[in-house]
Tab-separated table of C-alpha atoms in Angstrom:
chain	number	residue	atom	x	y	z
A	94	MET	CA	-12.317	9.046	-5.991
A	95	HIS	CA	-8.984	9.977	-4.401
A	96	VAL	CA	-8.003	13.580	-3.729
A	97	TYR	CA	-4.947	15.005	-1.991
A	98	VAL	CA	-4.650	18.044	0.256
A	99	SER	CA	-1.567	19.343	2.046
A	100	GLU	CA	-1.649	19.574	5.808
A	101	SER	CA	-0.363	23.140	5.289
A	102	SER	CA	-3.671	24.099	3.612
A	103	LEU	CA	-5.295	27.225	4.958
A	104	ILE	CA	-8.877	27.488	6.146
A	105	GLY	CA	-10.940	28.298	3.054
A	106	ASP	CA	-8.681	26.431	0.606
A	107	SER	CA	-10.623	24.046	-1.605
A	108	ILE	CA	-10.294	20.826	-3.555
A	109	GLN	CA	-12.202	20.605	-6.823
A	110	LEU	CA	-14.248	17.426	-7.145
A	111	THR	CA	-15.664	15.890	-10.296
A	112	PRO	CA	-19.434	16.404	-10.154
A	113	ALA	CA	-21.897	13.688	-11.091
A	114	VAL	CA	-23.538	13.791	-14.523
A	115	ASP	CA	-27.253	13.178	-15.034
A	116	GLN	CA	-28.656	12.940	-18.569
A	117	ASP	CA	-32.112	13.997	-17.359
A	118	ALA	CA	-33.143	17.618	-17.799
A	119	GLY	CA	-34.846	20.146	-15.562
A	120	SER	CA	-36.057	19.059	-12.160
A	121	ASN	CA	-35.069	15.437	-12.892
A	122	ASN	CA	-31.406	16.460	-13.030
A	123	ILE	CA	-29.125	16.398	-9.973
A	124	MET	CA	-30.780	18.470	-7.278
A	125	LYS	CA	-28.588	17.894	-4.233
A	126	TYR	CA	-25.451	16.275	-2.885
A	127	MET	CA	-24.940	14.612	0.453
A	128	ILE	CA	-21.634	13.787	2.134
A	129	GLU	CA	-21.337	11.319	5.005
A	130	PRO	CA	-19.945	11.294	7.570
A	131	GLN	CA	-19.621	14.976	8.407
A	132	PHE	CA	-16.129	16.033	9.555
A	133	PRO	CA	-15.517	19.513	11.005
A	134	GLU	CA	-12.380	19.788	8.848
A	135	PHE	CA	-14.320	19.836	5.565
A	136	GLN	CA	-17.456	21.305	4.016
A	137	LEU	CA	-19.001	20.505	0.640
A	138	GLU	CA	-19.751	23.455	-1.659
A	139	TRP	CA	-21.708	23.433	-4.921
A	140	THR	CA	-21.335	26.646	-6.916
A	141	SER	CA	-22.987	27.899	-10.085
A	142	LEU	CA	-20.443	28.912	-12.733
A	143	ASP	CA	-23.068	31.081	-14.435
A	144	ARG	CA	-23.944	33.297	-11.509
A	145	ASP	CA	-22.402	34.409	-8.275
A	146	ALA	CA	-24.569	31.977	-6.302
A	147	THR	CA	-23.189	29.425	-3.880
A	148	MET	CA	-24.897	26.775	-1.821
A	149	ALA	CA	-22.448	25.688	0.868
A	150	ASN	CA	-23.813	23.065	3.238
A	151	ASN	CA	-26.857	25.243	3.682
A	152	GLN	CA	-27.865	22.794	6.387
A	153	PHE	CA	-31.086	21.896	4.594
A	154	SER	CA	-32.593	19.048	6.516
A	155	GLY	CA	-35.274	16.956	4.946
A	156	ASP	CA	-36.619	13.490	4.466
A	157	ILE	CA	-35.952	11.657	1.241
A	158	GLN	CA	-38.284	8.793	0.565
A	159	SER	CA	-37.772	6.520	-2.387
A	160	SER	CA	-37.060	2.951	-3.292
A	161	ASP	CA	-33.386	3.876	-3.657
A	162	ILE	CA	-32.797	5.483	-0.275
A	163	GLN	CA	-34.188	4.734	3.148
A	164	SER	CA	-36.029	7.564	4.920
A	165	TYR	CA	-33.660	9.744	6.888
A	166	SER	CA	-32.740	13.313	7.682
A	167	ASP	CA	-29.274	14.594	6.971
A	168	HIS	CA	-27.362	17.613	5.701
A	169	PHE	CA	-27.556	18.406	2.009
A	170	ILE	CA	-26.476	21.083	-0.388
A	171	ARG	CA	-29.192	22.072	-2.831
A	172	SER	CA	-28.800	22.808	-6.526
A	173	PRO	CA	-27.526	26.332	-7.205
A	174	PRO	CA	-29.146	28.275	-10.044
A	175	GLY	CA	-27.776	27.950	-13.574
A	176	PRO	CA	-26.865	24.982	-15.773
A	177	ARG	CA	-23.105	24.788	-15.047
A	178	HIS	CA	-21.810	23.891	-11.601
A	179	GLU	CA	-18.600	23.301	-9.708
A	180	LEU	CA	-18.328	20.918	-6.741
A	181	ARG	CA	-15.652	21.629	-4.121
A	182	LEU	CA	-14.553	20.350	-0.743
A	183	ILE	CA	-13.609	23.330	1.451
A	184	VAL	CA	-11.030	23.115	4.261
A	185	ARG	CA	-12.791	24.410	7.409
A	186	SER	CA	-10.121	23.769	10.067
A	187	LEU	CA	-6.398	23.136	10.212
A	188	LEU	CA	-5.244	19.682	9.149
A	189	ASP	CA	-2.556	17.559	10.835
A	190	ARG	CA	-1.355	14.533	8.882
A	191	GLU	CA	0.335	13.058	11.943
A	192	THR	CA	-3.042	13.013	13.717
A	193	LYS	CA	-5.264	11.984	10.771
A	194	SER	CA	-3.896	11.242	7.304
A	195	LEU	CA	-7.038	9.900	5.607
A	196	TYR	CA	-10.670	11.008	5.580
A	197	GLU	CA	-13.208	8.682	3.986
A	198	PHE	CA	-16.591	9.921	2.824
A	199	ASN	CA	-19.592	8.670	0.899
A	200	LEU	CA	-20.547	11.331	-1.649
A	201	THR	CA	-24.100	10.942	-2.943
A	202	ALA	CA	-25.706	12.808	-5.855
A	203	ILE	CA	-29.508	12.819	-5.732
A	204	ASP	CA	-31.781	13.812	-8.604
A	205	GLY	CA	-35.177	15.475	-8.452
A	206	GLY	CA	-37.117	12.729	-10.196
A	207	SER	CA	-40.046	10.854	-8.765
A	208	PRO	CA	-39.032	8.404	-7.558
A	209	SER	CA	-35.727	10.035	-6.715
A	210	ARG	CA	-32.599	8.306	-7.989
A	211	ASN	CA	-29.107	8.549	-6.557
A	212	THR	CA	-25.572	7.337	-6.924
A	213	THR	CA	-22.871	7.155	-4.279
A	214	ILE	CA	-19.100	7.033	-4.613
A	215	LYS	CA	-16.362	6.611	-2.042
A	216	LEU	CA	-14.321	9.785	-1.616
A	217	GLN	CA	-10.914	9.455	0.031
A	218	VAL	CA	-9.127	12.639	1.064
A	219	HIS	CA	-5.422	11.981	1.652
A	220	VAL	CA	-3.645	14.578	3.787
A	221	THR	CA	-0.101	14.994	2.475
A	222	ASP	CA	2.832	15.816	4.692
A	223	PHE	CA	4.268	19.267	5.132
A	224	ASN	CA	7.698	19.244	6.752
A	225	ASP	CA	6.496	20.715	10.051
A	226	ASN	CA	8.323	18.407	12.469
A	227	SER	CA	12.007	18.407	13.329
A	228	PRO	CA	13.892	15.118	13.090
A	229	ILE	CA	14.409	13.146	16.276
A	230	PHE	CA	17.650	11.222	16.639
A	231	GLU	CA	18.111	7.943	18.510
A	232	LYS	CA	20.927	9.354	20.696
A	233	ASP	CA	21.795	12.785	22.059
A	234	THR	CA	25.519	12.395	21.235
A	235	TYR	CA	27.365	10.482	18.523
A	236	THR	CA	31.118	9.757	18.532
A	237	VAL	CA	33.025	8.702	15.415
A	238	ASP	CA	36.649	7.974	14.573
A	239	LEU	CA	37.859	9.795	11.490
A	240	HIS	CA	41.101	8.929	9.705
A	241	GLU	CA	43.274	11.947	9.023
A	242	ASN	CA	43.658	10.980	5.354
A	243	ALA	CA	39.903	10.653	4.722
A	244	ARG	CA	38.860	12.215	1.429
A	245	PRO	CA	36.377	15.102	1.363
A	246	HIS	CA	32.723	14.004	1.183
A	247	THR	CA	33.499	10.564	2.596
A	248	PRO	CA	30.528	9.317	4.631
A	249	VAL	CA	31.501	9.435	8.276
A	250	ILE	CA	28.350	8.299	10.046
A	251	GLN	CA	24.799	7.397	9.140
A	252	VAL	CA	22.235	8.702	11.582
A	253	ILE	CA	18.645	7.501	11.415
A	254	ASN	CA	15.675	9.620	12.424
A	255	PHE	CA	12.040	8.590	12.360
A	256	ARG	CA	11.382	10.385	9.049
A	257	MET	CA	14.242	9.300	6.771
A	258	PRO	CA	17.919	8.252	6.868
A	259	ILE	CA	20.427	11.093	6.873
A	260	LYS	CA	24.086	10.732	5.908
A	261	LEU	CA	26.433	13.300	7.320
A	262	LEU	CA	29.381	14.009	5.049
A	263	PHE	CA	32.826	15.292	6.020
């Protein structure tokens, strides 16, 4: 799954994710999600659409033991009350595309069956650019010769910066 977030996103902004679907009912349905690795920039949130209940990385630690998953302790979000849910990735710190443009996660949905079953997908969060850097030119000074009969809007010089070519027009 690929999602995109602007580096100008504010803390608390969120990206809606497509939740997993489990045809089982009741306690055999999806009971928790796990996201690995943990990055301080993001937090997983699973919200009930039927009530005002939210389970945001409630830091539940526990051991899962099944034939599908090795025994381990990690951070989970537990199932919120109600039958309809929304899964979101919340921005928890400022993003900088020039520092890190891609975050890669494993997102795992785990059901409550016995034995427990799970499925994992790759989640890639692409940080998109926000024009927050000024262009840098190769030289401090440029000199050009301009003919006196040059027509308006005739390209005079092409200056390249590290972001994109710029043509200055006369």
